[in-house]
């Protein structure tokens, strides 16, 4: 059910740097209320959903009971608080300009210095993304120093579920190793402050390859997995150094397609055996073959210990293809370890466990009992959850042999008895958020449209929605969500689904019914959807994931029949007037023209022109309770307003950049709704509130609460003054309230 994360390449620019950069400090205070730079204190928290993104790595500290860290592909890093049984976010301080650093490529801890932790950051390695960086901390991530790199990392690219590419040298705590995808191996001799290329590393980096897949300490030696071999005899994909200077290919390593890519490795210090999981592709997608091998490091002898060979058939005759992903040894019990399958869709992924060095294995899936009552969305619209998919993060607690944790594309599962499993995910929120509605009445204060997990109805902000994902149909990712302003019980939604792409609700989003019919293009290109003020007309726009735009369609019978709207600009987002059901608006970003309809969306005509153009992410919103009061966020072109239904616009002088804007309950004594904005009034891109119709703005977030890129949607609560909901691209839904 997982789909690809959308990149923000057109919006954002990364920070260029050099390899030997001077470190700067950055403080993190993720769980406290803090004063904004120029305004009152706001308390920021996550709206609780529970995970929802790909947890790519979990690392228990080998020397401290209960201390662990987790990394995600786009949502930052976390530290486990064993006493509170929850995760603490560690990278929320990364701001707008550093959006590319919210993807965590690797984590390293220092066994000899428990308070030290290191992160290598960089979401994309493409030309449009900024370079990576290394954060280093002496207090378990409470504060950081930063070193910018001259190379790019790819925490949200293929291979993101591989092992840790960052390692503290087992011989010297001041020395660190960093594996890259396209620039070989880097080394630091000053605890990560500066970095230099390792010239003696024998594998040749390429611009299109995977590079170093993992680094692991084997006694006093360091082993490196290499992802660019072809699996044939004589092509090495595992290297080692015994002295930190000379590297060599590990002799006798296996060959063939099932060992083409070494994914992860773990060392059993009791038996002096290194276990390596392999696949024929880096994953998490695309793997169809794989294996598990172990190396007796004292003798150099290899053995194939694969639990189950891919390539068989399931009970229904489907091909049972998969690779192997996670591997974790039990620090307390020699020869005891766990490995995971990955990309096993036909028979569902599992975790295998052995207590005899791989001679025999037990599938933990076979006896697993799940309790997902804390995060019901994990049922995915079915009666019970599956064991998981995309299992590459896997860890065994070094102080508790029966405490195993594994990650999926949506959560972390944990067990304390090898049988009963439950999400171990509190505090870790990684949703990519696309739409938010705060209804003016009803049980729920929030409806959300999300990447990968569809639409949710939030009865409470402090607990995962009791109904889980909206069913009938279940969506993978939501593309549209709209409420009738004068009939708030009526809500419509659109998205990527296997059994329909549009649905409506007559009870404010509690329950849903699919449209009776949908345009043919809806299956391949579902896009934004709107309903007019009384819910009598629907407008559905269509945009393929590759950016191709199609003609919008209209329905006046609740989705039973649809007709094409030739005058509506292809790919535009329809916006309903909140007071007049005959009015719709659309902004043509290709031409910088506002179009309007006065016949409930049947036809559109041009009104104001000459506005900013060329960016599909410009956003048009209508002020609640008013007809023709429109606001246009045109990013670095500024903020524009029309009070005559788009016939004319004037530029708002109080800010020079506006990325998204929304409205909430007015302040006491004010006659206009509070306005919330992600934008720039001076030099800082931040979250702002205005209580005087955008004449002045007050910053309401602070330097510890920035969450990278936040330009998708912001909306205030129409019932609670000061409360605001903010979409992030990987840190879920943040909500802020003034400290009273």
Tab-separated table of C-alpha atoms in Angstrom, residues 94-432:
chain	number	residue	atom	x	y	z
A	94	UNK	CA	15.995	21.661	11.189
A	95	UNK	CA	14.346	24.530	9.349
A	96	UNK	CA	12.962	25.454	5.968
A	97	UNK	CA	16.290	25.808	4.189
A	98	UNK	CA	17.438	22.464	5.583
A	99	UNK	CA	14.411	20.471	4.402
A	100	UNK	CA	16.705	17.944	2.673
A	101	UNK	CA	18.268	16.990	6.018
A	102	UNK	CA	15.076	15.476	7.477
A	103	UNK	CA	15.997	12.177	5.826
A	104	UNK	CA	18.398	10.204	8.043
A	105	UNK	CA	20.800	7.973	6.122
A	106	UNK	CA	22.498	6.438	9.169
A	107	UNK	CA	22.996	6.528	12.936
A	108	UNK	CA	26.145	5.708	14.920
A	109	UNK	CA	26.701	5.371	18.659
A	110	UNK	CA	29.952	5.144	20.584
A	111	UNK	CA	30.023	2.013	22.784
A	112	UNK	CA	32.697	3.575	24.997
A	113	UNK	CA	30.947	6.937	25.411
A	114	UNK	CA	27.205	6.355	25.865
A	115	UNK	CA	26.188	10.000	25.516
A	116	UNK	CA	27.661	10.364	22.044
A	117	UNK	CA	25.449	9.876	19.000
A	118	UNK	CA	25.967	10.769	15.343
A	119	UNK	CA	23.566	11.203	12.412
A	120	UNK	CA	24.274	11.409	8.700
A	121	UNK	CA	21.539	13.399	6.984
A	122	UNK	CA	20.420	13.922	3.399
A	123	UNK	CA	17.121	12.886	1.828
A	124	UNK	CA	17.985	13.007	-1.865
A	125	UNK	CA	21.189	12.658	-3.863
A	126	UNK	CA	19.762	14.305	-6.973
A	127	UNK	CA	21.205	17.437	-8.563
A	128	UNK	CA	18.314	19.590	-7.319
A	129	UNK	CA	18.897	18.597	-3.672
A	130	UNK	CA	21.421	20.079	-1.283
A	131	UNK	CA	24.435	18.285	0.130
A	132	UNK	CA	24.331	16.086	3.192
A	133	UNK	CA	25.465	16.835	6.727
A	134	UNK	CA	26.580	15.073	9.890
A	135	UNK	CA	25.142	15.974	13.292
A	136	UNK	CA	27.091	15.015	16.387
A	137	UNK	CA	25.952	15.161	19.991
A	138	UNK	CA	27.546	14.687	23.399
A	139	UNK	CA	24.198	14.491	25.241
A	140	UNK	CA	22.184	11.845	23.389
A	141	UNK	CA	20.737	14.308	20.920
A	142	UNK	CA	19.571	17.044	23.300
A	143	UNK	CA	21.943	19.440	21.502
A	144	UNK	CA	23.880	19.082	18.276
A	145	UNK	CA	26.889	20.346	16.410
A	146	UNK	CA	26.755	20.183	12.649
A	147	UNK	CA	29.266	19.503	9.899
A	148	UNK	CA	28.139	20.135	6.342
A	149	UNK	CA	29.398	17.739	3.686
A	150	UNK	CA	30.468	18.268	0.115
A	151	UNK	CA	28.590	15.135	-1.016
A	152	UNK	CA	24.947	14.139	-1.303
A	153	UNK	CA	23.195	11.400	0.647
A	154	UNK	CA	19.935	9.614	-0.173
A	155	UNK	CA	17.840	8.587	2.837
A	156	UNK	CA	14.660	8.429	0.724
A	157	UNK	CA	16.121	6.659	-2.278
A	158	UNK	CA	16.584	2.999	-3.185
A	159	UNK	CA	18.702	1.294	-0.546
A	160	UNK	CA	17.341	3.413	2.284
A	161	UNK	CA	16.584	0.357	4.391
A	162	UNK	CA	20.170	-0.889	4.264
A	163	UNK	CA	22.459	-1.062	7.280
A	164	UNK	CA	24.138	1.823	9.068
A	165	UNK	CA	26.528	3.626	6.751
A	166	UNK	CA	28.037	5.535	9.696
A	167	UNK	CA	30.342	3.902	12.262
A	168	UNK	CA	32.554	4.826	15.200
A	169	UNK	CA	35.847	3.020	14.680
A	170	UNK	CA	36.192	0.144	17.195
A	171	UNK	CA	39.869	1.010	17.717
A	172	UNK	CA	39.511	4.769	18.273
A	173	UNK	CA	36.458	6.749	19.391
A	174	UNK	CA	37.740	9.890	17.683
A	175	UNK	CA	37.625	8.184	14.286
A	176	UNK	CA	34.410	7.804	12.305
A	177	UNK	CA	33.659	6.211	8.948
A	178	UNK	CA	30.904	7.367	6.590
A	179	UNK	CA	29.815	5.401	3.554
A	180	UNK	CA	28.249	7.331	0.690
A	181	UNK	CA	26.244	6.293	-2.349
A	182	UNK	CA	28.230	8.026	-5.069
A	183	UNK	CA	31.408	9.329	-3.459
A	184	UNK	CA	33.031	6.320	-1.859
A	185	UNK	CA	34.118	6.167	1.760
A	186	UNK	CA	34.798	9.185	3.993
A	187	UNK	CA	36.729	9.311	7.254
A	188	UNK	CA	36.889	11.713	10.176
A	189	UNK	CA	39.595	11.740	12.840
A	190	UNK	CA	38.063	14.499	14.971
A	191	UNK	CA	34.738	12.962	15.965
A	192	UNK	CA	32.881	14.053	12.863
A	193	UNK	CA	33.903	17.697	12.761
A	194	UNK	CA	35.762	17.361	9.437
A	195	UNK	CA	35.733	14.679	6.765
A	196	UNK	CA	38.057	13.523	4.003
A	197	UNK	CA	37.809	10.903	1.273
A	198	UNK	CA	39.476	7.540	1.901
A	199	UNK	CA	41.817	7.166	-1.045
A	200	UNK	CA	42.728	3.545	-0.375
A	201	UNK	CA	39.216	2.124	-0.513
A	202	UNK	CA	39.298	-0.327	-3.456
A	203	UNK	CA	35.698	-0.169	-4.706
A	204	UNK	CA	35.019	2.382	-7.445
A	205	UNK	CA	32.148	4.782	-6.814
A	206	UNK	CA	29.730	5.675	-9.592
A	207	UNK	CA	27.208	8.443	-10.132
A	208	UNK	CA	24.336	5.996	-10.449
A	209	UNK	CA	25.254	3.286	-7.945
A	210	UNK	CA	24.420	2.407	-4.363
A	211	UNK	CA	27.956	2.663	-3.015
A	212	UNK	CA	28.514	1.661	0.609
A	213	UNK	CA	25.485	-0.212	1.972
A	214	UNK	CA	26.696	-0.664	5.542
A	215	UNK	CA	29.670	-0.425	7.893
A	216	UNK	CA	30.007	-2.837	10.793
A	217	UNK	CA	32.629	-3.426	13.469
A	218	UNK	CA	33.962	-6.998	13.613
A	219	UNK	CA	36.163	-7.047	16.668
A	220	UNK	CA	38.761	-4.375	15.943
A	221	UNK	CA	38.238	-4.602	12.182
A	222	UNK	CA	35.727	-2.715	10.022
A	223	UNK	CA	33.710	-4.373	7.258
A	224	UNK	CA	31.951	-2.486	4.461
A	225	UNK	CA	29.161	-3.793	2.247
A	226	UNK	CA	29.321	-2.588	-1.364
A	227	UNK	CA	26.105	-2.309	-3.353
A	228	UNK	CA	27.461	-1.973	-6.893
A	229	UNK	CA	28.757	-5.473	-7.561
A	230	UNK	CA	27.010	-7.740	-10.051
A	231	UNK	CA	26.988	-10.909	-7.977
A	232	UNK	CA	29.388	-12.792	-10.232
A	233	UNK	CA	32.491	-14.642	-9.193
A	234	UNK	CA	35.424	-12.314	-8.647
A	235	UNK	CA	33.266	-9.195	-8.160
A	236	UNK	CA	33.595	-8.217	-4.520
A	237	UNK	CA	30.769	-6.670	-2.553
A	238	UNK	CA	32.302	-6.983	0.904
A	239	UNK	CA	35.532	-5.277	2.004
A	240	UNK	CA	37.420	-4.984	5.283
A	241	UNK	CA	40.268	-3.217	7.029
A	242	UNK	CA	42.118	-4.516	10.070
A	243	UNK	CA	44.208	-1.418	10.758
A	244	UNK	CA	42.060	1.459	9.479
A	245	UNK	CA	44.417	2.054	6.564
A	246	UNK	CA	44.630	-0.907	4.189
A	247	UNK	CA	41.392	-2.274	2.705
A	248	UNK	CA	40.908	-5.606	0.950
A	249	UNK	CA	38.104	-7.668	-0.554
A	250	UNK	CA	36.964	-10.347	1.861
A	251	UNK	CA	38.178	-13.695	0.432
A	252	UNK	CA	35.825	-16.473	-0.583
A	253	UNK	CA	32.650	-14.444	-0.526
A	254	UNK	CA	29.631	-16.049	-2.218
A	255	UNK	CA	28.520	-15.206	-5.758
A	256	UNK	CA	25.307	-15.338	-7.751
A	257	UNK	CA	22.161	-13.227	-8.131
A	258	UNK	CA	20.959	-14.087	-4.621
A	259	UNK	CA	24.003	-12.294	-3.153
A	260	UNK	CA	24.229	-9.421	-5.606
A	261	UNK	CA	23.624	-6.722	-2.991
A	262	UNK	CA	24.705	-7.073	0.666
A	263	UNK	CA	21.880	-5.359	2.554
A	264	UNK	CA	22.847	-5.586	6.240
A	265	UNK	CA	25.328	-7.359	8.506
A	266	UNK	CA	25.632	-8.232	12.200
A	267	UNK	CA	28.529	-9.706	14.179
A	268	UNK	CA	28.221	-12.336	16.891
A	269	UNK	CA	31.208	-11.639	19.136
A	270	UNK	CA	30.704	-14.907	21.055
A	271	UNK	CA	31.091	-17.152	18.020
A	272	UNK	CA	33.146	-14.681	15.974
A	273	UNK	CA	30.753	-15.047	13.060
A	274	UNK	CA	29.531	-12.302	10.731
A	275	UNK	CA	26.028	-12.714	9.315
A	276	UNK	CA	25.137	-10.931	6.055
A	277	UNK	CA	21.722	-10.608	4.411
A	278	UNK	CA	21.632	-10.333	0.637
A	279	UNK	CA	19.187	-9.509	-2.156
A	280	UNK	CA	19.306	-9.015	-5.901
A	281	UNK	CA	18.361	-5.325	-5.533
A	282	UNK	CA	18.961	-2.701	-2.848
A	283	UNK	CA	15.267	-2.483	-1.869
A	284	UNK	CA	12.964	-1.818	-0.321
A	285	UNK	CA	11.195	-2.327	-3.678
A	286	UNK	CA	12.318	-4.576	-6.504
A	287	UNK	CA	13.810	-7.490	-4.606
A	288	UNK	CA	12.908	-10.959	-5.894
A	289	UNK	CA	15.842	-13.099	-4.738
A	290	UNK	CA	18.100	-13.178	-1.704
A	291	UNK	CA	19.956	-15.215	0.889
A	292	UNK	CA	21.695	-15.201	4.265
A	293	UNK	CA	25.350	-16.179	4.666
A	294	UNK	CA	27.725	-16.255	7.594
A	295	UNK	CA	31.483	-15.844	7.717
A	296	UNK	CA	33.597	-17.443	10.423
A	297	UNK	CA	36.068	-14.619	10.715
A	298	UNK	CA	38.726	-16.722	12.453
A	299	UNK	CA	38.942	-19.238	9.605
A	300	UNK	CA	37.549	-17.323	6.616
A	301	UNK	CA	34.996	-20.073	5.986
A	302	UNK	CA	31.606	-19.076	4.518
A	303	UNK	CA	28.319	-20.934	4.978
A	304	UNK	CA	24.874	-20.476	3.431
A	305	UNK	CA	22.336	-20.283	6.283
A	306	UNK	CA	19.330	-18.991	4.327
A	307	UNK	CA	16.095	-19.857	6.202
A	308	UNK	CA	13.922	-20.233	3.077
A	309	UNK	CA	15.038	-19.876	-0.515
A	310	UNK	CA	12.970	-17.448	-2.612
A	311	UNK	CA	11.363	-18.711	-5.786
A	312	UNK	CA	8.793	-21.197	-4.546
A	313	UNK	CA	5.035	-20.915	-4.847
A	314	UNK	CA	2.372	-20.047	-2.318
A	315	UNK	CA	-0.833	-21.971	-1.611
A	316	UNK	CA	-2.668	-20.041	-4.326
A	317	UNK	CA	0.076	-20.651	-6.875
A	318	UNK	CA	1.661	-17.199	-6.695
A	319	UNK	CA	5.434	-16.877	-7.037
A	320	UNK	CA	7.046	-16.483	-3.625
A	321	UNK	CA	9.726	-13.951	-4.495
A	322	UNK	CA	11.588	-11.767	-1.976
A	323	UNK	CA	14.966	-10.709	-0.661
A	324	UNK	CA	16.439	-10.665	2.812
A	325	UNK	CA	16.712	-7.429	4.783
A	326	UNK	CA	17.258	-7.045	8.510
A	327	UNK	CA	19.680	-9.058	10.633
A	328	UNK	CA	20.300	-8.731	14.372
A	329	UNK	CA	22.281	-10.920	16.760
A	330	UNK	CA	21.392	-11.611	20.366
A	331	UNK	CA	24.224	-10.132	22.451
A	332	UNK	CA	23.432	-12.464	25.350
A	333	UNK	CA	23.070	-15.822	23.592
A	334	UNK	CA	25.745	-17.195	21.218
A	335	UNK	CA	24.406	-18.308	17.859
A	336	UNK	CA	21.032	-16.641	18.376
A	337	UNK	CA	19.892	-14.102	15.811
A	338	UNK	CA	16.963	-12.912	13.720
A	339	UNK	CA	16.680	-12.058	10.027
A	340	UNK	CA	13.796	-10.619	8.017
A	341	UNK	CA	12.462	-11.182	4.550
A	342	UNK	CA	11.754	-8.108	2.459
A	343	UNK	CA	9.418	-7.319	-0.440
A	344	UNK	CA	7.571	-10.617	0.056
A	345	UNK	CA	4.084	-9.699	-1.126
A	346	UNK	CA	2.640	-13.119	-1.998
A	347	UNK	CA	3.249	-14.881	1.318
A	348	UNK	CA	3.823	-11.733	3.430
A	349	UNK	CA	7.138	-10.830	5.049
A	350	UNK	CA	8.293	-12.448	8.254
A	351	UNK	CA	11.112	-12.524	10.777
A	352	UNK	CA	13.030	-15.787	11.176
A	353	UNK	CA	14.885	-16.641	14.403
A	354	UNK	CA	17.585	-19.209	15.059
A	355	UNK	CA	19.273	-20.328	18.268
A	356	UNK	CA	21.902	-22.544	16.621
A	357	UNK	CA	23.765	-20.294	14.234
A	358	UNK	CA	21.380	-20.769	11.324
A	359	UNK	CA	21.118	-24.562	11.185
A	360	UNK	CA	17.367	-24.325	11.857
A	361	UNK	CA	14.980	-21.385	11.848
A	362	UNK	CA	11.548	-20.524	13.226
A	363	UNK	CA	9.220	-18.058	11.522
A	364	UNK	CA	7.934	-15.693	14.217
A	365	UNK	CA	4.980	-14.840	11.985
A	366	UNK	CA	3.483	-18.289	12.479
A	367	UNK	CA	2.718	-17.784	16.175
A	368	UNK	CA	2.347	-14.009	16.164
A	369	UNK	CA	-0.585	-12.384	17.967
A	370	UNK	CA	-1.049	-8.692	17.238
A	371	UNK	CA	-2.637	-5.939	19.263
A	372	UNK	CA	-3.008	-2.782	17.163
A	373	UNK	CA	-5.718	-1.164	19.266
A	374	UNK	CA	-3.407	1.784	19.857
A	375	UNK	CA	-3.019	2.413	16.107
A	376	UNK	CA	-6.074	0.886	14.381
A	377	UNK	CA	-5.088	2.068	10.906
A	378	UNK	CA	-2.663	-0.885	10.795
A	379	UNK	CA	-5.576	-3.148	9.909
A	380	UNK	CA	-5.653	-1.418	6.491
A	381	UNK	CA	-9.412	-1.843	6.284
A	382	UNK	CA	-9.177	-5.610	6.976
A	383	UNK	CA	-10.115	-7.684	10.001
A	384	UNK	CA	-6.575	-7.996	11.323
A	385	UNK	CA	-3.119	-6.628	10.560
A	386	UNK	CA	-0.489	-8.393	8.519
A	387	UNK	CA	2.948	-9.135	9.930
A	388	UNK	CA	4.337	-6.306	7.815
A	389	UNK	CA	6.145	-5.344	4.664
A	390	UNK	CA	9.403	-3.604	3.885
A	391	UNK	CA	11.019	-5.225	6.922
A	392	UNK	CA	14.622	-4.045	6.870
A	393	UNK	CA	14.997	-2.380	10.261
A	394	UNK	CA	15.431	-5.162	12.822
A	395	UNK	CA	16.971	-5.055	16.295
A	396	UNK	CA	17.337	-7.306	19.334
A	397	UNK	CA	17.630	-5.622	22.715
A	398	UNK	CA	21.121	-6.439	24.057
A	399	UNK	CA	19.676	-6.640	27.590
A	400	UNK	CA	16.549	-8.651	26.794
A	401	UNK	CA	16.748	-11.559	24.350
A	402	UNK	CA	12.991	-11.674	23.825
A	403	UNK	CA	12.658	-7.975	23.105
A	404	UNK	CA	12.742	-7.731	19.318
A	405	UNK	CA	11.752	-4.688	17.290
A	406	UNK	CA	11.220	-4.515	13.552
A	407	UNK	CA	10.140	-1.739	11.230
A	408	UNK	CA	7.679	-1.771	8.350
A	409	UNK	CA	6.560	0.779	5.804
A	410	UNK	CA	4.168	2.141	8.423
A	411	UNK	CA	5.266	1.399	11.991
A	412	UNK	CA	7.556	-0.346	14.462
A	413	UNK	CA	6.391	-3.597	16.009
A	414	UNK	CA	7.872	-4.912	19.226
A	415	UNK	CA	7.579	-8.066	21.326
A	416	UNK	CA	8.761	-9.080	24.793
A	417	UNK	CA	7.919	-12.776	24.512
A	418	UNK	CA	8.441	-13.610	20.796
A	419	UNK	CA	4.701	-14.134	20.357
A	420	UNK	CA	2.655	-11.075	21.290
A	421	UNK	CA	3.376	-8.024	19.157
A	422	UNK	CA	2.219	-4.426	19.393
A	423	UNK	CA	3.312	-1.133	17.854
A	424	UNK	CA	6.278	0.354	19.737
A	425	UNK	CA	5.737	3.696	18.100
A	426	UNK	CA	4.539	6.293	20.617
A	427	UNK	CA	6.004	9.696	19.813
A	428	UNK	CA	7.234	8.679	16.366
A	429	UNK	CA	5.087	10.347	13.683
A	430	UNK	CA	6.278	10.311	10.080
A	431	UNK	CA	3.218	11.039	7.963
A	432	UNK	CA	3.481	13.136	4.814
